[in-house]
Short mmCIF file of N, CA and C in Angstrom, two decimals:
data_model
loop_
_atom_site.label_atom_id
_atom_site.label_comp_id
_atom_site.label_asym_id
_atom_site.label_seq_id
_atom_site.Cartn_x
_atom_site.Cartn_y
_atom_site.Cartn_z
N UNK A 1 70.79 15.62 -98.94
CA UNK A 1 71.93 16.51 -99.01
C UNK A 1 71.65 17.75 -98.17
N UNK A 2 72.76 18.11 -97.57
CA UNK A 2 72.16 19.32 -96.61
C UNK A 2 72.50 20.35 -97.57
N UNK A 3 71.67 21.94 -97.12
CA UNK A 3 71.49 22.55 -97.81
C UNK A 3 72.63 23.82 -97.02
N UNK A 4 73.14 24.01 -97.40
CA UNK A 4 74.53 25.01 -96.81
C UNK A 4 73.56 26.60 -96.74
N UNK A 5 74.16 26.83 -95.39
CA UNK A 5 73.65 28.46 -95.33
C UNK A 5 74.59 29.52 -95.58
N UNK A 6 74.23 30.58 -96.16
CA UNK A 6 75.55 31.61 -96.62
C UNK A 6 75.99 32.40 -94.96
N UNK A 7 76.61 32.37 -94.67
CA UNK A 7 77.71 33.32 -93.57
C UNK A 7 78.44 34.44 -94.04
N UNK A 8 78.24 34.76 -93.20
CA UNK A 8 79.55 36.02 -93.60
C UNK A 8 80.43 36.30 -92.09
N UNK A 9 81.04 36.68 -92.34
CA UNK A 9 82.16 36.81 -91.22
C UNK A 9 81.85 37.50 -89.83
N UNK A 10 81.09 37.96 -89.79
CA UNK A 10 80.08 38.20 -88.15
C UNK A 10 79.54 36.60 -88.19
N UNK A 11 78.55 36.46 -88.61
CA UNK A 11 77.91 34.85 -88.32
C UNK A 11 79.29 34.01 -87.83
N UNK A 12 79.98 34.07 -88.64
CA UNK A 12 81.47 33.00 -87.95
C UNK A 12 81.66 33.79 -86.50
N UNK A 13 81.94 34.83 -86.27
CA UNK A 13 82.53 35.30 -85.30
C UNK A 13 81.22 34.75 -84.08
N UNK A 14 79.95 35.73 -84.48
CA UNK A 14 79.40 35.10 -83.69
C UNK A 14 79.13 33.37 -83.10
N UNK A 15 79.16 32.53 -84.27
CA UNK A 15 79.15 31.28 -84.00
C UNK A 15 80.08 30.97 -82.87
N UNK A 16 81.53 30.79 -83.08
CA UNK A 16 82.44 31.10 -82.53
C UNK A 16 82.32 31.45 -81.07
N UNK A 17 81.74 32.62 -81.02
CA UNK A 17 81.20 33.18 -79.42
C UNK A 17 80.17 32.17 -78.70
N UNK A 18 79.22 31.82 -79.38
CA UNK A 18 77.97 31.12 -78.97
C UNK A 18 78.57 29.41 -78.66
N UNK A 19 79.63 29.24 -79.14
CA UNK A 19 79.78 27.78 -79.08
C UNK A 19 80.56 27.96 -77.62
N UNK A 20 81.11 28.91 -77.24
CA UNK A 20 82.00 28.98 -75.84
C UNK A 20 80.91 29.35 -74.81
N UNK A 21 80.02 29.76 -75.27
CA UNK A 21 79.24 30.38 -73.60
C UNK A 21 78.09 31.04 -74.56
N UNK A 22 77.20 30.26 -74.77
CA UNK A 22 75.76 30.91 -75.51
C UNK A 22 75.15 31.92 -74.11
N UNK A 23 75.39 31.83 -73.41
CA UNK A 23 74.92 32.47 -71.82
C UNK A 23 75.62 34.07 -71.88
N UNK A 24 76.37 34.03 -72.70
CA UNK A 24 77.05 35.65 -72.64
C UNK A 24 76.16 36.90 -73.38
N UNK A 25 76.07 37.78 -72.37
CA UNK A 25 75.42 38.78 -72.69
C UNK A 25 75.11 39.46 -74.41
N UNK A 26 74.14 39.44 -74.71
CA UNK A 26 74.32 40.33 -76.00
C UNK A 26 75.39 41.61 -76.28
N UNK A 27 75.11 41.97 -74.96
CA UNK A 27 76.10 43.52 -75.18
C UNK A 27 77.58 43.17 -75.63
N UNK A 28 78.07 42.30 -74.74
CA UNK A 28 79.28 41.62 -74.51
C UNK A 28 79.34 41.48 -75.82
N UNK A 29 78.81 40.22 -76.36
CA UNK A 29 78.84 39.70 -77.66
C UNK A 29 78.99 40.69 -78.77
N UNK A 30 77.88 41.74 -78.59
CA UNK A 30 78.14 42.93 -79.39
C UNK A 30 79.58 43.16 -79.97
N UNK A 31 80.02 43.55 -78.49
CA UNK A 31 81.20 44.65 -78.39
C UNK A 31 82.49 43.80 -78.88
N UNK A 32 82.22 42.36 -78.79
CA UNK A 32 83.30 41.71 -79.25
C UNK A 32 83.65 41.16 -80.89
N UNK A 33 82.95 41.50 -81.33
CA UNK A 33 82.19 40.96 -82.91
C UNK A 33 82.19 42.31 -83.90
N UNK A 34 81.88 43.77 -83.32
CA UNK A 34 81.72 44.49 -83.77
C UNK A 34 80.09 44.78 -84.75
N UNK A 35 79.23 44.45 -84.00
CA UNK A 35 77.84 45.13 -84.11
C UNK A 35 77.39 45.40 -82.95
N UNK A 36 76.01 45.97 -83.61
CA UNK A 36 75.22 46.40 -82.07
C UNK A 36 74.62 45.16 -81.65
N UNK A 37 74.23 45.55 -80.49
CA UNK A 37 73.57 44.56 -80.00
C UNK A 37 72.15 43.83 -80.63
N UNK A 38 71.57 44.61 -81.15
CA UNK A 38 70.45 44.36 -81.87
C UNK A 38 70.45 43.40 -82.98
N UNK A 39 71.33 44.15 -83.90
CA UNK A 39 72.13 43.10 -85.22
C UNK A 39 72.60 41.97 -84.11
N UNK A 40 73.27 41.76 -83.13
CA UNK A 40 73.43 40.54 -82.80
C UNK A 40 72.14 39.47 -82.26
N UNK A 41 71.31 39.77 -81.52
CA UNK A 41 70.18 39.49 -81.24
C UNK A 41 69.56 38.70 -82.93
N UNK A 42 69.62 39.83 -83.79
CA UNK A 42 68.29 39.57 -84.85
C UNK A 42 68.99 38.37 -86.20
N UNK A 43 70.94 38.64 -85.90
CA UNK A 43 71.48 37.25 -86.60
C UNK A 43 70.92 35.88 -85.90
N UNK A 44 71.37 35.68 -84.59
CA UNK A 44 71.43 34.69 -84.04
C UNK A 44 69.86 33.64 -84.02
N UNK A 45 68.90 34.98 -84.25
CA UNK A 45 67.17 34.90 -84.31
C UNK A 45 67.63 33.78 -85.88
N UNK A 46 68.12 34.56 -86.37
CA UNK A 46 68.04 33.95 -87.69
C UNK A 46 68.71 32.13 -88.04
N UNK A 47 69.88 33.00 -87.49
CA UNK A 47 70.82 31.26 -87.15
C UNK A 47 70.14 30.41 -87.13
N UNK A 48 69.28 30.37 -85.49
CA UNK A 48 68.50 29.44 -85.10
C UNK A 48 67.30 28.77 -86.04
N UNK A 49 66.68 29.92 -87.20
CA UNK A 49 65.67 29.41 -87.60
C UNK A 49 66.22 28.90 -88.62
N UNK A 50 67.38 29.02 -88.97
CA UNK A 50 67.89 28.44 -90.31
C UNK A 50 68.49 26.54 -89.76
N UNK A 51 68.06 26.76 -88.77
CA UNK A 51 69.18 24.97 -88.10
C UNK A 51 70.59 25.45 -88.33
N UNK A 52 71.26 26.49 -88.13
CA UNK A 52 72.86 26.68 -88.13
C UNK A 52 72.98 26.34 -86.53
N UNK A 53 72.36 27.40 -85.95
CA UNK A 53 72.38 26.84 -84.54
C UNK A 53 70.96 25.64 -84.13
N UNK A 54 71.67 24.06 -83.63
CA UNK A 54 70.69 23.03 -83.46
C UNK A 54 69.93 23.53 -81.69
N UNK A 55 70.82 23.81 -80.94
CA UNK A 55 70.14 23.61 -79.72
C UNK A 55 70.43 24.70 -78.70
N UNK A 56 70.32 25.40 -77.92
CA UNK A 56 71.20 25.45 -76.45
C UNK A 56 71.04 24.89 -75.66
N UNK A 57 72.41 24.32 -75.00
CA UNK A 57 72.61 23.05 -74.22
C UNK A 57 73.69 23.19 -73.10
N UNK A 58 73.90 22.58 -71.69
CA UNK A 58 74.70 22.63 -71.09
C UNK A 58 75.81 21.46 -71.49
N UNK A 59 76.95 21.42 -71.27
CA UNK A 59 77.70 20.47 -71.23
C UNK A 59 78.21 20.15 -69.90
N UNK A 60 77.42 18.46 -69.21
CA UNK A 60 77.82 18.51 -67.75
C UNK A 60 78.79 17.48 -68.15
N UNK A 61 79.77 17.81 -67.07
CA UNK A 61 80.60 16.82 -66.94
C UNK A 61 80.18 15.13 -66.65
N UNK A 62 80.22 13.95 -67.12
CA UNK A 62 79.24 13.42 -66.81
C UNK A 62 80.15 12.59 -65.55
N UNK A 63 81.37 12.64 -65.19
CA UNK A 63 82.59 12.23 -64.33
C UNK A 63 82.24 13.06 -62.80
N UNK A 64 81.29 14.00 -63.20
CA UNK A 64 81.02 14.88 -61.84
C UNK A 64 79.68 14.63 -61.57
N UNK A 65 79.12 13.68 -62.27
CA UNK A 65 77.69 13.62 -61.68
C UNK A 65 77.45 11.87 -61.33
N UNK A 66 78.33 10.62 -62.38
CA UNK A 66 78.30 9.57 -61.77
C UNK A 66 78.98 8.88 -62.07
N UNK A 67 79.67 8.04 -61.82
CA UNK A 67 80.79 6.61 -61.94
C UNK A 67 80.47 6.27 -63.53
N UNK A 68 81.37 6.38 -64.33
CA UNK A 68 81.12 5.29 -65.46
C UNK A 68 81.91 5.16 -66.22
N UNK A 69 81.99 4.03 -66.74
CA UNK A 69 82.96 3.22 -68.06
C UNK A 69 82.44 3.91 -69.28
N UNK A 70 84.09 4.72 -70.19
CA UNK A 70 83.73 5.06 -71.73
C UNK A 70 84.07 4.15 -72.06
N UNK A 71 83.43 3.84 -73.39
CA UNK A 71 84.18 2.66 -74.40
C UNK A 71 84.04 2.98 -75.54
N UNK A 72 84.90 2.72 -76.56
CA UNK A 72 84.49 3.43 -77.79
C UNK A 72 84.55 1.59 -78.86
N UNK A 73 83.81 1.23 -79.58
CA UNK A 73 83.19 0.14 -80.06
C UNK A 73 83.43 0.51 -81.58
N UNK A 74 84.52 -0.17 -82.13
CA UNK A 74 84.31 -0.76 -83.71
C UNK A 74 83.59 -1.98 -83.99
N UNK A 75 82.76 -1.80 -84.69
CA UNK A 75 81.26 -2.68 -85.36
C UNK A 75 81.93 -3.20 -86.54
N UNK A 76 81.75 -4.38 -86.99
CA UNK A 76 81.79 -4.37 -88.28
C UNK A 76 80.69 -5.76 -89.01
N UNK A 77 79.96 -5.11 -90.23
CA UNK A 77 78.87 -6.23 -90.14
C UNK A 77 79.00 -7.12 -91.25
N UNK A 78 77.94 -8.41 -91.24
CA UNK A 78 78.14 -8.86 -92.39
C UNK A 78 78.27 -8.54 -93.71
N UNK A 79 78.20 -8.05 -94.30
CA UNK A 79 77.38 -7.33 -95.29
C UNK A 79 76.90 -5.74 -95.25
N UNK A 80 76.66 -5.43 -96.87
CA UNK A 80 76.39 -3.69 -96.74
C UNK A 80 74.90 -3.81 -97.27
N UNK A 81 73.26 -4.85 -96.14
CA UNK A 81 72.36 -5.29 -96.51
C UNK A 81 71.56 -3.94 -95.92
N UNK A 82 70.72 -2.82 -96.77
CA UNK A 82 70.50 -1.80 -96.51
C UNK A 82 69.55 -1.98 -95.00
N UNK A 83 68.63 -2.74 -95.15
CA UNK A 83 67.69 -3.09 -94.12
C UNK A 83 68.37 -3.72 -92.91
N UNK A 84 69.46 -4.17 -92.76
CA UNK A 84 70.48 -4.96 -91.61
C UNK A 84 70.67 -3.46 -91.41
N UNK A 85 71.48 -2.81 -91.66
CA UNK A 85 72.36 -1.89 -91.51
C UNK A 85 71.59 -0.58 -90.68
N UNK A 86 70.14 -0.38 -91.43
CA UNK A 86 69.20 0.92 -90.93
C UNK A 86 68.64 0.10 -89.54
N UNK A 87 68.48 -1.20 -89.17
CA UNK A 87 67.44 -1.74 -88.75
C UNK A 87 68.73 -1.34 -86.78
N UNK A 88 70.34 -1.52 -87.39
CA UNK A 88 71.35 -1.96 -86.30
C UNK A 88 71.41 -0.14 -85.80
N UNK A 89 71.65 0.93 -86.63
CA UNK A 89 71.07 2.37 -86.62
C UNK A 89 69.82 2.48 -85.36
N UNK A 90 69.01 2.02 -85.95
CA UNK A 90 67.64 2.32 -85.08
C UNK A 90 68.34 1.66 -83.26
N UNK A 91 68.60 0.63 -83.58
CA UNK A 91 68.93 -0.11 -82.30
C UNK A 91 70.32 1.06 -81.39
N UNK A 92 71.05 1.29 -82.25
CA UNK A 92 71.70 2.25 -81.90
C UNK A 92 71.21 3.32 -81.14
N UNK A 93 70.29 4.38 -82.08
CA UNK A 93 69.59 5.61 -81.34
C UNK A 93 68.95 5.27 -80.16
N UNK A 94 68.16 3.81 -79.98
CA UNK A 94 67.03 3.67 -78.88
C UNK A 94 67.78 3.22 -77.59
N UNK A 95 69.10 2.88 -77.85
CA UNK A 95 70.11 2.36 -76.70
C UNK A 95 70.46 3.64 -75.66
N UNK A 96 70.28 3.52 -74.61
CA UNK A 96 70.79 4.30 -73.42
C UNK A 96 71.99 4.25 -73.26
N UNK A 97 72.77 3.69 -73.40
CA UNK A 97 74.39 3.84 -73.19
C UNK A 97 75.03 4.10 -74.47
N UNK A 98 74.70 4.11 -75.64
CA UNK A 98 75.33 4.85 -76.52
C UNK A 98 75.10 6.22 -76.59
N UNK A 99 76.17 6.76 -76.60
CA UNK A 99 76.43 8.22 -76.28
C UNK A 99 76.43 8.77 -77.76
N UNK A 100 77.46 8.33 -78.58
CA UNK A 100 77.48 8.74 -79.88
C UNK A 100 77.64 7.54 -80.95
N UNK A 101 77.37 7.68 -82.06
CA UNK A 101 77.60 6.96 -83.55
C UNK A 101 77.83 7.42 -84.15
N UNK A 102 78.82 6.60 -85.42
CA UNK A 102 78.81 6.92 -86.61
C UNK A 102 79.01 5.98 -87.54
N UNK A 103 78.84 5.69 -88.99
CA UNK A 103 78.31 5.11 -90.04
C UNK A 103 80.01 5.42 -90.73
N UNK A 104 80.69 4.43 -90.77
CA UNK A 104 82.70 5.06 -90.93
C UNK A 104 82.42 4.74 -92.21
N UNK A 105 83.97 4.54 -92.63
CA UNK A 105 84.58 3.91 -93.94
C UNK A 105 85.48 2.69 -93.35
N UNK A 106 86.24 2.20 -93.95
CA UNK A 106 87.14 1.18 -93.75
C UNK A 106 86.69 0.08 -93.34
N UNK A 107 87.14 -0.64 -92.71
CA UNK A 107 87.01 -2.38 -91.92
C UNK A 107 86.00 -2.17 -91.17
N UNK A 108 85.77 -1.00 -90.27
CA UNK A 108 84.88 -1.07 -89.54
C UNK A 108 83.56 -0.55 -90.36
N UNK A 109 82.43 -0.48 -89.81
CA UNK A 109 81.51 -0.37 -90.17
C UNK A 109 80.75 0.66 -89.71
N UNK A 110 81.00 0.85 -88.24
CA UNK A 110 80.17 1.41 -87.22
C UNK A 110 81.32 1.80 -86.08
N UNK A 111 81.62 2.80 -85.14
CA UNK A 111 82.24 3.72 -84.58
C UNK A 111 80.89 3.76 -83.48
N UNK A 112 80.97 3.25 -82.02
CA UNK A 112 80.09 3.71 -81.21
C UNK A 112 80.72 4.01 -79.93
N UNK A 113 80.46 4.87 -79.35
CA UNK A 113 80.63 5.62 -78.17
C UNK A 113 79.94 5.03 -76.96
N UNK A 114 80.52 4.20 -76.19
CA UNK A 114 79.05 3.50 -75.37
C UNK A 114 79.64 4.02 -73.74
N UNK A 115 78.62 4.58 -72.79
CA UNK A 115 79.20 4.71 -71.60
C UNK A 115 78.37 3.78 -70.61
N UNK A 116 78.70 3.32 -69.67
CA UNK A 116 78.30 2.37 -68.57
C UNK A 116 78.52 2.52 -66.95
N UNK A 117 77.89 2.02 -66.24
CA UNK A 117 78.13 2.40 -64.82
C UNK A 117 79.38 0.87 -64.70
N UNK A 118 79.46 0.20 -64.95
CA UNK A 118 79.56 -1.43 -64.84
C UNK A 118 80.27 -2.25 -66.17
N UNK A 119 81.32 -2.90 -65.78
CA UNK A 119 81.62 -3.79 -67.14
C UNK A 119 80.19 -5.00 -66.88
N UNK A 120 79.64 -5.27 -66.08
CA UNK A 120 78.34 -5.87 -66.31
C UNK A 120 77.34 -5.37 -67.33
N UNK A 121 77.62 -4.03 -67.21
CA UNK A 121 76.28 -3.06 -67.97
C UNK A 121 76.74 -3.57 -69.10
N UNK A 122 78.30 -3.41 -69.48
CA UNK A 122 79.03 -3.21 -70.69
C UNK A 122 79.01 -4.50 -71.79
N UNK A 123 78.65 -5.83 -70.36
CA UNK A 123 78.47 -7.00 -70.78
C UNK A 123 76.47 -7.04 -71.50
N UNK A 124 75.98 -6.79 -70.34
CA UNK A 124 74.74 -6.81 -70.87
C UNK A 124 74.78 -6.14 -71.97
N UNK A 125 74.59 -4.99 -72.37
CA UNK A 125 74.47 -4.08 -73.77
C UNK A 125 75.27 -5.10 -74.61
N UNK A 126 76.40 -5.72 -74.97
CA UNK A 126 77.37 -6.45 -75.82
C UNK A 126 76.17 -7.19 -75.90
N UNK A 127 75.22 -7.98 -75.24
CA UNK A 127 74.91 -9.46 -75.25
C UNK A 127 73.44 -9.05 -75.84
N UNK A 128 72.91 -7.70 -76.00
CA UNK A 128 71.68 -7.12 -76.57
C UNK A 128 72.01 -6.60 -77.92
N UNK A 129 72.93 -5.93 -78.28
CA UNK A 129 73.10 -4.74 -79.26
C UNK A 129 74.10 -5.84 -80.16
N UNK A 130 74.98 -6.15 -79.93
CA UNK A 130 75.97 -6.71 -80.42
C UNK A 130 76.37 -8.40 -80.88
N UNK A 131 75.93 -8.94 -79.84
CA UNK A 131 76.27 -10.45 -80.09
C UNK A 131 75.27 -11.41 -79.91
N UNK A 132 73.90 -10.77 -80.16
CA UNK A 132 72.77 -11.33 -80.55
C UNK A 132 72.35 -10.79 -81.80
N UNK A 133 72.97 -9.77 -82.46
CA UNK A 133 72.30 -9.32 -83.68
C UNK A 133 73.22 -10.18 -84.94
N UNK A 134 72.08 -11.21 -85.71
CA UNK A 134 72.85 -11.67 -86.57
C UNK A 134 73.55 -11.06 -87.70
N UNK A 135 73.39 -9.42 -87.64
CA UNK A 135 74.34 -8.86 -88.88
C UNK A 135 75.65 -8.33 -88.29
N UNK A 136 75.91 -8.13 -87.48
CA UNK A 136 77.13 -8.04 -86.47
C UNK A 136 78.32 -9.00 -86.67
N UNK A 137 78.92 -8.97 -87.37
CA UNK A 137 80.61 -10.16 -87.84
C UNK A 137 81.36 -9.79 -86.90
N UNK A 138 81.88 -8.43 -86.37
CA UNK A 138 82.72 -8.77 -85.22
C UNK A 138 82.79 -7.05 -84.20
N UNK A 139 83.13 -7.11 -83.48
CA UNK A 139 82.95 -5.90 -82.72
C UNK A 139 84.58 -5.90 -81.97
N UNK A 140 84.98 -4.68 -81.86
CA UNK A 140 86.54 -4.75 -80.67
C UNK A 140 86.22 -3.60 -80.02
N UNK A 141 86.81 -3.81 -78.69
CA UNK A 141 86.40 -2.19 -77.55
C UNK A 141 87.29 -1.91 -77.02
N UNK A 142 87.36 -0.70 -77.01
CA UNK A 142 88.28 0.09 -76.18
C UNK A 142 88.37 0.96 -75.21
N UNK A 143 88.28 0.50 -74.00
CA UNK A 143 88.21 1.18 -72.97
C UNK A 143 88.95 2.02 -72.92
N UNK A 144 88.04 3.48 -72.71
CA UNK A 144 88.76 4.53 -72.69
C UNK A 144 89.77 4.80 -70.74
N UNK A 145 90.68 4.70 -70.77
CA UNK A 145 91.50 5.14 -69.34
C UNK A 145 91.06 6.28 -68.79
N UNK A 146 91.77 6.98 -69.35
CA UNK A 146 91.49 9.04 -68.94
C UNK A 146 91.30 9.50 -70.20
N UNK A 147 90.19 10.84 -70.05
CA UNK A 147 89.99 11.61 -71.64
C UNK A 147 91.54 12.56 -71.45
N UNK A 148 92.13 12.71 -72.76
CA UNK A 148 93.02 13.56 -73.00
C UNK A 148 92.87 14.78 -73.20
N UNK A 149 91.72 14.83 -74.26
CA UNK A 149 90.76 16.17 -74.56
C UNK A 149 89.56 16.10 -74.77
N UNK A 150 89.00 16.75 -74.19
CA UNK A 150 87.08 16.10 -73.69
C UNK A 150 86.62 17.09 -75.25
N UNK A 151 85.18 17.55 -75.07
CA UNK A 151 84.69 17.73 -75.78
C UNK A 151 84.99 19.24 -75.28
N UNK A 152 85.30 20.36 -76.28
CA UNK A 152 85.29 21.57 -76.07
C UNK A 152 84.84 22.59 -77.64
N UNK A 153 83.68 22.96 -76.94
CA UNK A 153 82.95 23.53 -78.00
C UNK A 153 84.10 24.77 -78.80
N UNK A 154 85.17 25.22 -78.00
CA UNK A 154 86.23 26.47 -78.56
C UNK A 154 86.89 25.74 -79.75
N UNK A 155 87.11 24.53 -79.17
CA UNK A 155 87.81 23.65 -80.21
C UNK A 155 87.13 23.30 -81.55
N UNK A 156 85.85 23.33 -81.56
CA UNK A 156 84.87 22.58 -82.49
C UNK A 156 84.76 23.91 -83.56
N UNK A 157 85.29 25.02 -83.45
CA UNK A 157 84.77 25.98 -84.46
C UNK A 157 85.98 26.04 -85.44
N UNK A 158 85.13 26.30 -86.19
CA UNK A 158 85.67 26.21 -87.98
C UNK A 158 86.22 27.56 -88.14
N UNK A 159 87.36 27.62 -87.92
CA UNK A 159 87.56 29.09 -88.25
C UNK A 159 87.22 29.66 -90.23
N UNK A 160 87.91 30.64 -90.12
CA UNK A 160 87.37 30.84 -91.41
C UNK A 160 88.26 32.08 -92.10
#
């Protein structure tokens, strides 16, 4: 169970700031939040050591750096056999073309994010991850066309 950290309404604000451009000046940040710079510095110190904030990270476009097929993959397996299920997980994380997962509710089972240079790639990975693993009952994909709304960290904050 995760263990919830207390906030108070600077921490939101700052969060908020840090999820659009962690690269922005303290002062800046300051002046926009309403502390000094220091208090902003010595929250964010804190954030970090608490795991509120996991990383700083760039977000590259990955359409500007090389050719590739999204697909987004409903899993669904035989059975809810704990050791099938952790064992198809692991296979998940160690895969290079899965981008993201998740562990759903409903019919499906599994929600995967897979990107590829190649419907070959897309074939190989299917014929490794998917339709050689005997706990796997059925899989459907959906090639993504164009993103509508990509990932935008402004979007991702919880207001409050």
């Amino acid at each position: 169970m995760t263990n919830f950290v207390d906030l108070d309404g600077f921490d939101h604000r700052l969060l908020a700031r840090v999820r659009r451009n962690n690269l922005e000046p303290a002062r800046v940040t300051a002046e926009a939040v309403g502390l000094s710079e220091s208090a902003v510095l010595r929250r964010l110190r804190r954030l970090r050591a608490e795991g509120v904030i996991k990383a700083d990270v760039a977000i590259v476009d990955p359409a500007r750096v090389e050719p590739r097929i999204v697909i987004h993959v409903q899993v669904e397996m035989m059975g809810q056999d704990r050791p099938a299920m952790d064992a198809f997980k692991r296979a998940l994380v160690a895969s290079p073309e899965v981008q993201a997962a998740w562990d759903v509710t409903g019919e499906t089972d599994f929600l995967i994010t897979v990107a590829v240079r190649s419907m070959a790639d897309y074939e190989a990975f299917c014929l490794r991850e998917l339709t050689t693993t005997a706990h796997v009952r059925a899989f459907q994909s959906m090639i993504v066309i164009r993103e509508v709304v990509g990932f935008d960290p402004a979007r991702a904050v919880l207001s409050r």
